[in-house]
Short mmCIF file of C-alpha atoms in Angstrom, two decimals:
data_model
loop_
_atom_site.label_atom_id
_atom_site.label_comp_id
_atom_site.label_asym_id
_atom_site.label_seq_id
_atom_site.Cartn_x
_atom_site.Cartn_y
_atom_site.Cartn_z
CA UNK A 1 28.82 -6.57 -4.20
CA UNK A 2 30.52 -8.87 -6.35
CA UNK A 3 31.45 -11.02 -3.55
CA UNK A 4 27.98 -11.38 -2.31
CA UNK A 5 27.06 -12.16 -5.42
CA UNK A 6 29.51 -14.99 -5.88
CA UNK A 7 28.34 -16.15 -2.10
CA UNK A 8 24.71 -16.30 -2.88
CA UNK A 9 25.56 -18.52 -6.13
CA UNK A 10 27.41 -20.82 -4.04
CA UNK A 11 24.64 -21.22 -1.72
CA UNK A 12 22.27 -21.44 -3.96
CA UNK A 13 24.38 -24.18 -5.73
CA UNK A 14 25.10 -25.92 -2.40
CA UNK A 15 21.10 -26.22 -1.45
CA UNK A 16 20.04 -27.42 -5.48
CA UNK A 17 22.71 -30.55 -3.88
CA UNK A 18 19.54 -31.79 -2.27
CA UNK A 19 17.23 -30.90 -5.28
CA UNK A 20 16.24 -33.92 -7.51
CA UNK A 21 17.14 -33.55 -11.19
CA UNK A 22 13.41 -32.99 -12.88
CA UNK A 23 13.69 -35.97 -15.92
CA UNK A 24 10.24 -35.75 -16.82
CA UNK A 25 9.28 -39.21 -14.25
CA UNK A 26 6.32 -36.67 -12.76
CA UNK A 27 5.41 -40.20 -10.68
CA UNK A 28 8.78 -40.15 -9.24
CA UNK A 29 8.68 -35.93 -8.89
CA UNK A 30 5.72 -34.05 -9.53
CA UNK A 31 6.49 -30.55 -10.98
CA UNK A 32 5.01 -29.21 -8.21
CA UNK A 33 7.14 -30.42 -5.71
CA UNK A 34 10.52 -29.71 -7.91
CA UNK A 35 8.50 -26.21 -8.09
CA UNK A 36 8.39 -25.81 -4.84
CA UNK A 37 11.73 -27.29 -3.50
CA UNK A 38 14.00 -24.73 -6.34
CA UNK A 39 11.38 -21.58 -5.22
CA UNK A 40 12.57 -22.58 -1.32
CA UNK A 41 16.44 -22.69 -2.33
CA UNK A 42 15.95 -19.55 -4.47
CA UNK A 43 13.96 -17.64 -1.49
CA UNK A 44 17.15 -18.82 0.95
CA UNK A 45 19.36 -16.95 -1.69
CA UNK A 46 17.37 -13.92 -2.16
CA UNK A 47 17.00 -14.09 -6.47
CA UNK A 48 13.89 -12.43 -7.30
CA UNK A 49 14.11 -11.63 -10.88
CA UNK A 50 12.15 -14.22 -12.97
CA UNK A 51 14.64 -14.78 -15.09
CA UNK A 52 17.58 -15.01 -13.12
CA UNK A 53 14.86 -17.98 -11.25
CA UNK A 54 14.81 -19.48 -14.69
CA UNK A 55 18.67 -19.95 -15.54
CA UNK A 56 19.58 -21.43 -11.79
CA UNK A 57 16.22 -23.59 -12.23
CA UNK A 58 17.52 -25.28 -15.12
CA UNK A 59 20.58 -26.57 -13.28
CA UNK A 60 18.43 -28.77 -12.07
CA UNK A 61 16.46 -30.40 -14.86
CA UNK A 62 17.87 -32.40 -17.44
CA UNK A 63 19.66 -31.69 -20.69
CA UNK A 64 17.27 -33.01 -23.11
CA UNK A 65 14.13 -31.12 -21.59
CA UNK A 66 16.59 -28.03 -21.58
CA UNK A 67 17.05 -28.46 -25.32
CA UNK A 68 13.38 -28.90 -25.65
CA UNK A 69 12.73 -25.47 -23.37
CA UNK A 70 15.35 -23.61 -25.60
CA UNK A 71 13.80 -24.82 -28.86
CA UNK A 72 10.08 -23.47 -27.25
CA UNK A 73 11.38 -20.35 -26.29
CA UNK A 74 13.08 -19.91 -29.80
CA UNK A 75 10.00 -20.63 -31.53
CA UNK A 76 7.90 -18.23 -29.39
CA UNK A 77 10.13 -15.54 -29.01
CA UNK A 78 10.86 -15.93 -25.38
CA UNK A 79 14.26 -13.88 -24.50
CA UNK A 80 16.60 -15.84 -23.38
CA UNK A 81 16.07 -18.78 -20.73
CA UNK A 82 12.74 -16.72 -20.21
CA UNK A 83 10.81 -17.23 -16.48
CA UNK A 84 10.67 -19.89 -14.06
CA UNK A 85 6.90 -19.21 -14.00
CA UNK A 86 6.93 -19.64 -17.71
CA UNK A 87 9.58 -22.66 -17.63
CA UNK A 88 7.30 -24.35 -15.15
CA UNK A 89 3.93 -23.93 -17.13
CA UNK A 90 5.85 -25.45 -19.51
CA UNK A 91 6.78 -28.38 -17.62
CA UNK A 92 3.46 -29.02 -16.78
CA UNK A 93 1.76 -29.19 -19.61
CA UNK A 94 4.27 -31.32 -21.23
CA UNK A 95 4.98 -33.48 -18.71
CA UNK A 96 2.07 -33.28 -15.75
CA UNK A 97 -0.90 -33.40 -18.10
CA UNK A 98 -0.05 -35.13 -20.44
CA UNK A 99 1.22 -38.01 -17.87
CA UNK A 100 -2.34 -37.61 -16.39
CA UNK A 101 -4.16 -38.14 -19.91
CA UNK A 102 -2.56 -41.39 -20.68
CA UNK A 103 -3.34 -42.57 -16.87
CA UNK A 104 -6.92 -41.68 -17.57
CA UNK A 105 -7.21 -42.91 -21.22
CA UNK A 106 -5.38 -46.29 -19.72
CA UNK A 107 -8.18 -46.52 -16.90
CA UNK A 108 -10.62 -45.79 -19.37
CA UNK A 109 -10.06 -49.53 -21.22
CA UNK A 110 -9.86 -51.20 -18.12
CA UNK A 111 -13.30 -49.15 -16.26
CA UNK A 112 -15.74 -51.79 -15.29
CA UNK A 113 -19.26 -51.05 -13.90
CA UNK A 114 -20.74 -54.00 -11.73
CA UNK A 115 -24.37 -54.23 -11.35
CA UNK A 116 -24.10 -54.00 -7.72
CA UNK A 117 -22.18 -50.84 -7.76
CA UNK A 118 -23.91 -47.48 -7.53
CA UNK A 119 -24.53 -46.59 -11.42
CA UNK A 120 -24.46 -42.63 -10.58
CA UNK A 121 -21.67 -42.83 -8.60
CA UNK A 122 -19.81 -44.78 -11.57
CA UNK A 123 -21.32 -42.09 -14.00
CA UNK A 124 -19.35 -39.41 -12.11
CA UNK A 125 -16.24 -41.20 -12.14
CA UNK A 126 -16.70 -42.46 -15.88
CA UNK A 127 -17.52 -38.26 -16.81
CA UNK A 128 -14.30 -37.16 -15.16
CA UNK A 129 -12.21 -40.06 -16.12
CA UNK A 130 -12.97 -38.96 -19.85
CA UNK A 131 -12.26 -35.35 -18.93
CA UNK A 132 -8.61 -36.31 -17.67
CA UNK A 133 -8.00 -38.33 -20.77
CA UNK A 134 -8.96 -35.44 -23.03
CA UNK A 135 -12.03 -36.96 -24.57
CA UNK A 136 -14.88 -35.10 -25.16
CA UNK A 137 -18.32 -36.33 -24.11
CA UNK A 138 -19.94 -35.98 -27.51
CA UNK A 139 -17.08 -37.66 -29.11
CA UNK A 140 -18.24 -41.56 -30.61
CA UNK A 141 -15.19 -42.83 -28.83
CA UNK A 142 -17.06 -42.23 -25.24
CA UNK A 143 -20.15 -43.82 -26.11
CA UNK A 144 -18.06 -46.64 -27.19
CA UNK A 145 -15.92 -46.78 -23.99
CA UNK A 146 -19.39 -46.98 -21.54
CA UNK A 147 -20.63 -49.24 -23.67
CA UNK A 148 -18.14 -51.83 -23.23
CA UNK A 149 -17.46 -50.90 -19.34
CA UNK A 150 -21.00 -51.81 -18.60
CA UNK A 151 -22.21 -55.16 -17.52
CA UNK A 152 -23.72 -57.72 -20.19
CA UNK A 153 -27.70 -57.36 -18.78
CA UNK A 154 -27.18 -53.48 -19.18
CA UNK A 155 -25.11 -53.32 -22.12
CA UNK A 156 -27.42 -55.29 -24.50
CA UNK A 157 -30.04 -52.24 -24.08
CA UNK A 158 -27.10 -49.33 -25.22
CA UNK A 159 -26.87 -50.85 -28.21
CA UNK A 160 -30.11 -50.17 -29.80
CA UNK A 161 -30.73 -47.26 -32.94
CA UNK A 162 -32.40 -44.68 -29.93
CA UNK A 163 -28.77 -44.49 -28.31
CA UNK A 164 -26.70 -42.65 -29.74
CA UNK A 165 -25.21 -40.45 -27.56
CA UNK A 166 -23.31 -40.86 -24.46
CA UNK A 167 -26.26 -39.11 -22.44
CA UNK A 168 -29.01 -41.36 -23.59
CA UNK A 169 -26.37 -44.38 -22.76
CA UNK A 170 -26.17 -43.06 -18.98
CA UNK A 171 -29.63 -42.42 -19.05
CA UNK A 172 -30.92 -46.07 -20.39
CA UNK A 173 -27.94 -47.73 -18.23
CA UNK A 174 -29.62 -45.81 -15.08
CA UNK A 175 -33.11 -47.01 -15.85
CA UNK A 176 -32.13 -50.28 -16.47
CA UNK A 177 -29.64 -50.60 -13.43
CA UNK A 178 -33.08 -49.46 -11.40
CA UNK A 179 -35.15 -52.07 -13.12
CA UNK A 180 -32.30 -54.91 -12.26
CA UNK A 181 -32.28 -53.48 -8.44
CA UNK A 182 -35.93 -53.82 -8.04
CA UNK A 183 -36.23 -57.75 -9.29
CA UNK A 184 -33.77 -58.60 -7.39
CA UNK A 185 -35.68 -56.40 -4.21
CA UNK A 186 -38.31 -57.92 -5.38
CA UNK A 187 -37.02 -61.71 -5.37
CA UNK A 188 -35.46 -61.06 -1.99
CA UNK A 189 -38.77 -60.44 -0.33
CA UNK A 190 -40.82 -63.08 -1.83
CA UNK A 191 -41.92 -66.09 0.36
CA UNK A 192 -40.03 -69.38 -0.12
CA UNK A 193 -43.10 -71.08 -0.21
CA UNK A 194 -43.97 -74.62 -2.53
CA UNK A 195 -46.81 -74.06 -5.01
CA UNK A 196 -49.76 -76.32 -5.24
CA UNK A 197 -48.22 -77.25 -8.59
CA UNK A 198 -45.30 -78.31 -7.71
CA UNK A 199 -46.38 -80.15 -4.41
CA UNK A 200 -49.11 -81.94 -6.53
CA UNK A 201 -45.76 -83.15 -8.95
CA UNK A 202 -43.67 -84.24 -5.88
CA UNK A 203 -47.07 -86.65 -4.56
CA UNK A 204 -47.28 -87.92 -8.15
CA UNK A 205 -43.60 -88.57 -8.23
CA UNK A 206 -43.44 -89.99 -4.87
CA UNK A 207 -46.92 -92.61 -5.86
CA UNK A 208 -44.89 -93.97 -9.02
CA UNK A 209 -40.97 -94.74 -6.95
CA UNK A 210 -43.97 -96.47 -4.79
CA UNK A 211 -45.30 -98.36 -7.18
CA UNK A 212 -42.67 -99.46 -8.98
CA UNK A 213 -40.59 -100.74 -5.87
CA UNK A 214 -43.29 -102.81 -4.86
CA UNK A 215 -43.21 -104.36 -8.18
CA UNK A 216 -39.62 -104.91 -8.09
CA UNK A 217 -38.54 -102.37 -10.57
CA UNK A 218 -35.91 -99.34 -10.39
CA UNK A 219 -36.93 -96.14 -10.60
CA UNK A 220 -35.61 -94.84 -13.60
CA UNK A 221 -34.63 -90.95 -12.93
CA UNK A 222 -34.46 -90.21 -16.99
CA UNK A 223 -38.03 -91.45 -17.34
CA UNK A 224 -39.51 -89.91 -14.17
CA UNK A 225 -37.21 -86.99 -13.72
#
């Protein structure tokens, strides 16, 4: 028994070879994928009890996140090196989401809505954006971040004493976005045809360059514009 023992370990030693060292970089290796690849090595092997899982996981991540999962299970009362289920909750919470809620508070400064853009669609995006980064809808802060990702012709109207809640800004920004869509409908469709106004004021122009060449004078393009 011992024996097989001793020739699982090596195996299971001799697979982690081609396991990346988890370092916290969840760009470079998601915890899901280190999950996955030490769950595959430890399958090959046959280890089954959680535990065991946990102490030939760690192997494979680095020292100062094993000092940091020895501190948490010391301060929770977690026997031992505790579970690879447990070790890789912890992993992702301290690592995975809270990579993801900088990326999302990070997009959040740089989130601009142009007029031409699909305002509900942006809405979505803005809602779970704000989600990811951990920031609740009612908080100030949100408001504040849709105000200043909207447009200058929309965000003149959010900043009035009737909004003052990230709802009513999404709900004025919408109206307004439909208002600035139908001018410009609007201006798209209308003939490009001269007034009587204006011809009248291209005759009257044209009578006085006339006049004043036959007298032998310049036209003077400040005076008669």
């Amino acid at each position: 028994m011992e024996e097989v023992a001793e020739h699982r370990l090596l195996l299971f030693l001799d697979l982690l070879r081609s396991v990346p060292v988890f370092t916290g970089d969840v760009e470079e290796l998601p915890v899901e994928a280190w999950r996955l690849a030490v769950a595959n090595a430890l399958e090959l092997v046959g280890v089954t009890d959680e535990a065991r899982q946990a102490q030939l996981a760690l192997l494979h991540v680095s020292p100062t996140i094993c000092r940091d999962w020895d501190d948490y299970c010391r301060v929770n009362s977690i026997a031992g090196k505790g579970t690879l289920p447990g070790l890789v909750t912890f992993l992702t919470a301290n690592f995975e989401t809270a990579c993801t809620s900088f990326m999302a508070s990070e997009s959040l400064k740089v989130l601009q809505f142009r007029a031409e853009e699909d305002i509900l669609a942006f809405g979505k995006e803005f809602a779970k954006t704000l989600t990811l980064a951990g920031i609740a809808g009612t908080d100030a802060h949100a408001l504040d971040l849709f105000r200043g990702a909207m447009p200058p012709e929309i965000q003149r109207e959010l900043f009035v004493d009737s909004v003052t809640t990230l709802r009513q800004a999404m709900d004025t920004a919408t109206r307004k976005w439909h208002l600035l869509r139908s001018l410009a409908a609007a201006q798209r469709r209308a003939p490009a045809v001269e007034g009587p106004e204006l011809m009248e004021i291209d005759r009257m122009q044209k009578r006085v360059v006339e006049h004043r060449s036959e007298e032998g004078l310049a036209y003077d393009a400040d005076e008669y514009p």
